PDB file of C-alpha atoms in Angstrom:
ATOM      1  CA  MET L   1     -48.670 -17.591  14.003  1.00  0.00           C
ATOM      2  CA  HIS L   2     -45.367 -18.039  15.814  1.00  0.00           C
ATOM      3  CA  SER L   3     -43.892 -20.008  12.906  1.00  0.00           C
ATOM      4  CA  ALA L   4     -44.770 -17.192  10.481  1.00  0.00           C
ATOM      5  CA  LEU L   5     -43.098 -14.646  12.750  1.00  0.00           C
ATOM      6  CA  LEU L   6     -40.063 -16.904  13.117  1.00  0.00           C
ATOM      7  CA  ARG L   7     -39.746 -17.211   9.341  1.00  0.00           C
ATOM      8  CA  LYS L   8     -39.877 -13.423   8.973  1.00  0.00           C
ATOM      9  CA  LEU L   9     -37.206 -12.959  11.637  1.00  0.00           C
ATOM     10  CA  ILE L  10     -34.943 -15.553   9.989  1.00  0.00           C
ATOM     11  CA  LEU L  11     -35.396 -13.876   6.603  1.00  0.00           C
ATOM     12  CA  ALA L  12     -34.623 -10.492   8.183  1.00  0.00           C
ATOM     13  CA  VAL L  13     -31.401 -11.835   9.755  1.00  0.00           C
ATOM     14  CA  LEU L  14     -30.324 -13.470   6.479  1.00  0.00           C
ATOM     15  CA  GLY L  15     -31.065 -10.231   4.660  1.00  0.00           C
ATOM     16  CA  MET L  16     -28.917  -8.252   7.103  1.00  0.00           C
ATOM     17  CA  PHE L  17     -26.013 -10.684   6.657  1.00  0.00           C
ATOM     18  CA  ALA L  18     -26.291 -10.461   2.864  1.00  0.00           C
ATOM     19  CA  PHE L  19     -26.388  -6.667   3.057  1.00  0.00           C
ATOM     20  CA  ALA L  20     -23.314  -6.599   5.309  1.00  0.00           C
ATOM     21  CA  PHE L  21     -21.324  -8.759   2.890  1.00  0.00           C
ATOM     22  CA  ALA L  22     -22.448  -6.609  -0.049  1.00  0.00           C
ATOM     23  CA  LEU L  23     -21.287  -3.423   1.691  1.00  0.00           C
ATOM     24  CA  VAL L  24     -17.578  -4.222   1.308  1.00  0.00           C
ATOM     25  CA  PRO L  25     -17.479  -4.479  -2.519  1.00  0.00           C
ATOM     26  CA  LEU L  26     -19.966  -1.602  -2.820  1.00  0.00           C
ATOM     27  CA  TYR L  27     -17.771   0.554  -0.590  1.00  0.00           C
ATOM     28  CA  ASP L  28     -14.701  -0.357  -2.676  1.00  0.00           C
ATOM     29  CA  VAL L  29     -16.527   0.649  -5.862  1.00  0.00           C
ATOM     30  CA  PHE L  30     -17.684   3.881  -4.213  1.00  0.00           C
ATOM     31  CA  CYS L  31     -14.108   4.693  -3.139  1.00  0.00           C
ATOM     32  CA  ASP L  32     -12.775   3.924  -6.624  1.00  0.00           C
ATOM     33  CA  ILE L  33     -15.298   6.281  -8.214  1.00  0.00           C
ATOM     34  CA  THR L  34     -15.076   9.141  -5.731  1.00  0.00           C
ATOM     35  CA  GLY L  35     -11.471   8.794  -4.574  1.00  0.00           C
ATOM     36  CA  LEU L  36     -12.593   8.848  -0.941  1.00  0.00           C
ATOM     37  CA  ASN L  37     -10.655   6.998   1.761  1.00  0.00           C
ATOM     38  CA  GLY L  38      -7.371   7.757  -0.004  1.00  0.00           C
ATOM     39  CA  LYS L  39      -7.133   4.345  -1.634  1.00  0.00           C
ATOM     40  CA  VAL L  40      -4.265   4.085  -4.100  1.00  0.00           C
ATOM     41  CA  ASP L  41      -4.094   1.755  -7.093  1.00  0.00           C
ATOM     42  CA  LEU L  42      -1.235  -0.724  -6.763  1.00  0.00           C
ATOM     43  CA  VAL L  43      -0.459  -0.413 -10.464  1.00  0.00           C
ATOM     44  CA  VAL L  44       2.752   0.753 -12.127  1.00  0.00           C
ATOM     45  CA  ALA L  45       2.006   4.130 -13.718  1.00  0.00           C
ATOM     46  CA  GLN L  46       3.272   5.505 -17.003  1.00  0.00           C
ATOM     47  CA  GLN L  47       5.555   8.519 -16.850  1.00  0.00           C
ATOM     48  CA  SER L  48       3.876  11.884 -17.422  1.00  0.00           C
ATOM     49  CA  GLU L  49       4.537  13.624 -20.723  1.00  0.00           C
ATOM     50  CA  THR L  50       3.871  17.107 -19.372  1.00  0.00           C
ATOM     51  CA  VAL L  51       5.189  19.123 -16.432  1.00  0.00           C
ATOM     52  CA  ASP L  52       3.456  22.069 -14.793  1.00  0.00           C
ATOM     53  CA  ASP L  53       6.370  24.259 -13.703  1.00  0.00           C
ATOM     54  CA  SER L  54       4.051  27.038 -12.583  1.00  0.00           C
ATOM     55  CA  ARG L  55       3.175  25.384  -9.260  1.00  0.00           C
ATOM     56  CA  GLN L  56       4.652  23.355  -6.422  1.00  0.00           C
ATOM     57  CA  VAL L  57       2.989  20.632  -4.372  1.00  0.00           C
ATOM     58  CA  GLU L  58       4.289  19.507  -0.984  1.00  0.00           C
ATOM     59  CA  VAL L  59       4.289  15.709  -0.560  1.00  0.00           C
ATOM     60  CA  SER L  60       5.029  14.263   2.890  1.00  0.00           C
ATOM     61  CA  PHE L  61       5.493  10.635   3.960  1.00  0.00           C
ATOM     62  CA  THR L  62       4.390   8.705   7.029  1.00  0.00           C
ATOM     63  CA  THR L  63       4.472   5.018   7.992  1.00  0.00           C
ATOM     64  CA  HIS L  64       3.108   2.932  10.842  1.00  0.00           C
ATOM     65  CA  ALA L  65       3.055  -0.763  11.645  1.00  0.00           C
ATOM     66  CA  LYS L  66      -0.266  -2.539  12.032  1.00  0.00           C
ATOM     67  CA  SER L  67      -1.029  -5.066  14.791  1.00  0.00           C
ATOM     68  CA  SER L  68       2.501  -5.089  16.195  1.00  0.00           C
ATOM     69  CA  ALA L  69       4.091  -5.963  12.853  1.00  0.00           C
ATOM     70  CA  PRO L  70       7.855  -6.002  13.594  1.00  0.00           C
ATOM     71  CA  PHE L  71       8.813  -3.528  10.876  1.00  0.00           C
ATOM     72  CA  SER L  72      10.022   0.019  10.671  1.00  0.00           C
ATOM     73  CA  VAL L  73      10.056   1.938   7.386  1.00  0.00           C
ATOM     74  CA  LYS L  74      11.312   5.488   7.208  1.00  0.00           C
ATOM     75  CA  ALA L  75      11.645   7.946   4.343  1.00  0.00           C
ATOM     76  CA  GLN L  76      15.017   9.649   4.212  1.00  0.00           C
ATOM     77  CA  GLN L  77      13.134  12.899   3.564  1.00  0.00           C
ATOM     78  CA  TYR L  78      10.051  13.779   5.582  1.00  0.00           C
ATOM     79  CA  SER L  79       8.644  15.767   2.672  1.00  0.00           C
ATOM     80  CA  VAL L  80       9.514  16.967  -0.818  1.00  0.00           C
ATOM     81  CA  SER L  81       8.297  19.837  -2.948  1.00  0.00           C
ATOM     82  CA  VAL L  82       7.448  18.671  -6.468  1.00  0.00           C
ATOM     83  CA  GLN L  83       6.190  20.087  -9.733  1.00  0.00           C
ATOM     84  CA  PRO L  84       3.117  18.280 -11.072  1.00  0.00           C
ATOM     85  CA  GLY L  85       4.086  15.901 -13.857  1.00  0.00           C
ATOM     86  CA  LYS L  86       7.762  15.816 -12.894  1.00  0.00           C
ATOM     87  CA  LEU L  87       9.207  12.468 -11.782  1.00  0.00           C
ATOM     88  CA  SER L  88      10.562  12.483  -8.225  1.00  0.00           C
ATOM     89  CA  GLU L  89      12.475   9.932  -6.163  1.00  0.00           C
ATOM     90  CA  VAL L  90      12.535   9.348  -2.415  1.00  0.00           C
ATOM     91  CA  GLN L  91      14.617   6.742  -0.615  1.00  0.00           C
ATOM     92  CA  PHE L  92      13.116   4.569   2.128  1.00  0.00           C
ATOM     93  CA  VAL L  93      14.852   2.250   4.567  1.00  0.00           C
ATOM     94  CA  ALA L  94      12.959  -0.771   5.887  1.00  0.00           C
ATOM     95  CA  TYR L  95      13.974  -2.706   9.009  1.00  0.00           C
ATOM     96  CA  ASN L  96      12.947  -6.125  10.230  1.00  0.00           C
ATOM     97  CA  LEU L  97      13.015  -5.586  13.991  1.00  0.00           C
ATOM     98  CA  SER L  98      12.558  -9.263  14.854  1.00  0.00           C
ATOM     99  CA  ASP L  99      15.074 -12.100  15.157  1.00  0.00           C
ATOM    100  CA  ARG L 100      13.158 -14.160  12.590  1.00  0.00           C
ATOM    101  CA  ALA L 101      12.755 -13.896   8.841  1.00  0.00           C
ATOM    102  CA  ARG L 102       9.542 -11.995   8.119  1.00  0.00           C
ATOM    103  CA  VAL L 103       7.562 -10.883   5.061  1.00  0.00           C
ATOM    104  CA  MET L 104       6.218  -7.327   4.932  1.00  0.00           C
ATOM    105  CA  GLN L 105       3.390  -5.840   2.905  1.00  0.00           C
ATOM    106  CA  ALA L 106       2.979  -2.067   2.785  1.00  0.00           C
ATOM    107  CA  ILE L 107      -0.464  -0.668   1.942  1.00  0.00           C
ATOM    108  CA  PRO L 108      -0.461   2.964   0.772  1.00  0.00           C
ATOM    109  CA  SER L 109      -3.100   5.648   1.166  1.00  0.00           C
ATOM    110  CA  VAL L 110      -3.200   9.347   0.337  1.00  0.00           C
ATOM    111  CA  SER L 111      -4.748  12.281   2.122  1.00  0.00           C
ATOM    112  CA  PRO L 112      -6.710  14.274   1.302  1.00  0.00           C
ATOM    113  CA  GLY L 113      -8.577  11.240  -0.025  1.00  0.00           C
ATOM    114  CA  GLN L 114      -9.861  12.915  -3.169  1.00  0.00           C
ATOM    115  CA  ALA L 115      -6.260  13.460  -4.277  1.00  0.00           C
ATOM    116  CA  ALA L 116      -5.385   9.743  -4.258  1.00  0.00           C
ATOM    117  CA  LYS L 117      -6.059   9.298  -7.972  1.00  0.00           C
ATOM    118  CA  TYR L 118      -3.609  12.106  -8.779  1.00  0.00           C
ATOM    119  CA  LEU L 119      -0.534  10.501  -7.212  1.00  0.00           C
ATOM    120  CA  HIS L 120       1.080   8.003  -9.588  1.00  0.00           C
ATOM    121  CA  LYS L 121       3.868   5.577  -8.672  1.00  0.00           C
ATOM    122  CA  LEU L 122       6.304   4.079 -11.164  1.00  0.00           C
ATOM    123  CA  ALA L 123       8.208   2.138  -8.491  1.00  0.00           C
ATOM    124  CA  CYS L 124       7.086   1.381  -4.960  1.00  0.00           C
ATOM    125  CA  PHE L 125       7.936  -1.233  -2.334  1.00  0.00           C
ATOM    126  CA  CYS L 126       4.167  -1.525  -1.870  1.00  0.00           C
ATOM    127  CA  PHE L 127       3.775  -3.272  -5.237  1.00  0.00           C
ATOM    128  CA  ASP L 128       5.107  -6.563  -3.828  1.00  0.00           C
ATOM    129  CA  GLN L 129       5.508  -8.417  -0.563  1.00  0.00           C
ATOM    130  CA  GLN L 130       8.976  -7.688   0.790  1.00  0.00           C
ATOM    131  CA  PRO L 131      10.874 -10.564   2.453  1.00  0.00           C
ATOM    132  CA  LEU L 132      13.387  -9.480   5.096  1.00  0.00           C
ATOM    133  CA  ALA L 133      15.812 -11.706   6.953  1.00  0.00           C
ATOM    134  CA  ALA L 134      16.143 -11.472  10.725  1.00  0.00           C
ATOM    135  CA  ASN L 135      17.284  -7.970  11.780  1.00  0.00           C
ATOM    136  CA  GLN L 136      17.836  -7.034   8.159  1.00  0.00           C
ATOM    137  CA  SER L 137      17.565  -3.536   6.722  1.00  0.00           C
ATOM    138  CA  MET L 138      16.981  -2.762   3.070  1.00  0.00           C
ATOM    139  CA  GLU L 139      16.724   0.347   0.930  1.00  0.00           C
ATOM    140  CA  PHE L 140      13.875   1.022  -1.466  1.00  0.00           C
ATOM    141  CA  THR L 141      13.318   3.772  -4.000  1.00  0.00           C
ATOM    142  CA  LEU L 142       9.898   5.345  -4.473  1.00  0.00           C
ATOM    143  CA  ARG L 143       9.456   6.916  -7.910  1.00  0.00           C
ATOM    144  CA  PHE L 144       6.326   8.979  -8.335  1.00  0.00           C
ATOM    145  CA  TYR L 145       4.758  12.090  -9.769  1.00  0.00           C
ATOM    146  CA  VAL L 146       1.718  14.207  -9.005  1.00  0.00           C
ATOM    147  CA  ASP L 147      -0.728  14.523 -11.893  1.00  0.00           C
ATOM    148  CA  THR L 148      -0.948  17.891 -13.601  1.00  0.00           C
ATOM    149  CA  GLU L 149      -4.742  17.561 -13.266  1.00  0.00           C
ATOM    150  CA  LEU L 150      -4.509  17.804  -9.469  1.00  0.00           C
ATOM    151  CA  PRO L 151      -7.062  20.470  -8.419  1.00  0.00           C
ATOM    152  CA  ALA L 152      -5.450  23.848  -7.855  1.00  0.00           C
ATOM    153  CA  ASP L 153      -6.771  24.111  -4.290  1.00  0.00           C
ATOM    154  CA  VAL L 154      -4.778  21.010  -3.245  1.00  0.00           C
ATOM    155  CA  GLN L 155      -1.286  22.161  -2.340  1.00  0.00           C
ATOM    156  CA  GLU L 156      -0.246  19.415   0.096  1.00  0.00           C
ATOM    157  CA  LEU L 157      -0.464  15.622  -0.021  1.00  0.00           C
ATOM    158  CA  THR L 158       0.471  12.962   2.505  1.00  0.00           C
ATOM    159  CA  LEU L 159       1.423   9.480   1.319  1.00  0.00           C
ATOM    160  CA  SER L 160       0.992   7.049   4.205  1.00  0.00           C
ATOM    161  CA  TYR L 161       2.036   3.417   4.405  1.00  0.00           C
ATOM    162  CA  THR L 162       0.523   0.869   6.777  1.00  0.00           C
ATOM    163  CA  LEU L 163       2.884  -2.074   7.345  1.00  0.00           C
ATOM    164  CA  TYR L 164       1.519  -5.598   7.722  1.00  0.00           C
ATOM    165  CA  ASP L 165       3.248  -8.823   8.711  1.00  0.00           C
ATOM    166  CA  VAL L 166       2.149 -11.370   6.074  1.00  0.00           C
ATOM    167  CA  THR L 167       4.669 -14.047   7.011  1.00  0.00           C
ATOM    168  CA  ASP L 168       2.032 -16.573   8.044  1.00  0.00           C
ATOM    169  CA  THR L 169       0.051 -16.046   4.840  1.00  0.00           C
ATOM    170  CA  THR L 170       3.198 -16.467   2.765  1.00  0.00           C
ATOM    171  CA  ALA L 171       4.133 -19.589   4.702  1.00  0.00           C
ATOM    172  CA  SER L 172       0.705 -21.125   4.071  1.00  0.00           C
ATOM    173  CA  ASN L 173       1.127 -20.488   0.350  1.00  0.00           C
ATOM    174  CA  LEU L 174       4.506 -22.229   0.437  1.00  0.00           C
ATOM    175  CA  ILE L 175       2.928 -25.446   1.708  1.00  0.00           C
ATOM    176  CA  GLN L 176       2.447 -26.332  -1.948  1.00  0.00           C
ATOM    177  CA  VAL L 177       6.252 -26.567  -2.224  1.00  0.00           C
ATOM    178  CA  PRO L 178       7.337 -29.465   0.022  1.00  0.00           C
ATOM    179  CA  GLY L 179      10.162 -28.630   2.408  1.00  0.00           C
ATOM    180  CA  LEU L 180      10.369 -24.948   1.463  1.00  0.00           C
ATOM    181  CA  LYS L 181      10.426 -22.626   4.484  1.00  0.00           C
ATOM    182  CA  VAL L 182       9.991 -18.880   4.715  1.00  0.00           C
ATOM    183  CA  GLU L 183      13.708 -18.443   5.418  1.00  0.00           C
ATOM    184  CA  GLN L 184      14.561 -20.352   2.233  1.00  0.00           C
ATOM    185  CA  TYR L 185      12.030 -18.335   0.262  1.00  0.00           C
ATOM    186  CA  ILE L 186      13.612 -15.106   1.496  1.00  0.00           C
ATOM    187  CA  SER L 187      17.122 -16.354   0.744  1.00  0.00           C
ATOM    188  CA  THR L 188      16.074 -17.412  -2.757  1.00  0.00           C
ATOM    189  CA  LYS L 189      14.358 -14.120  -3.505  1.00  0.00           C
ATOM    190  CA  HIS L 190      17.313 -12.095  -2.240  1.00  0.00           C
ATOM    191  CA  SER L 191      19.719 -14.102  -4.354  1.00  0.00           C
ATOM    192  CA  ILE L 192      18.092 -12.803  -7.545  1.00  0.00           C
ATOM    193  CA  MET L 193      18.161  -9.183  -6.409  1.00  0.00           C
ATOM    194  CA  ARG L 194      21.011  -7.026  -7.592  1.00  0.00           C
ATOM    195  CA  GLY L 195      21.790  -4.157  -5.297  1.00  0.00           C
ATOM    196  CA  PRO L 196      19.097  -2.265  -3.387  1.00  0.00           C
ATOM    197  CA  GLN L 197      15.649  -3.196  -4.633  1.00  0.00           C
ATOM    198  CA  ASN L 198      13.684  -0.424  -6.251  1.00  0.00           C
ATOM    199  CA  GLY L 199      10.104   0.106  -5.316  1.00  0.00           C
TER     200      GLY L 199
END
């Protein structure tokens, strides 16, 4: 009798673990379908062919570093007023606040969450990992537009960036290249950049 109960408890625990692991992809699918959680596709958008000049939408920008990531990213404009469908540009300045070369990854989100699928980016520093030398600052250009299909009751959007330090992950990937260090990777990547990097 005890062995039968034990088997049921083990099966129940295994079932709970399987359900927990399944929740993450299911939640991602749910967010993709509904637009909840403000998740933004990290895909380069195509420029809009139409502009709705009958309305204005206020887009503001915020950033914060996650888990003490030594980065600061600031938009040169706190907010901009845009016409849906019209391409807009905003300059950002990123700082590596540490005395070591670091690699930054910015993850965007939009609020209200249901409006995430209506904000399209043609260039964004979030598309790629951004290597920064010690104490380095760098300018980035965000190019975006708000879709003309944005519901009429949404008049304000906030584009937020969470900054992560992915230096260790990048370094582990570089193990495949003998002798290559993060500092050399950053130096090499910067050498092929011409002027301020867009995105």
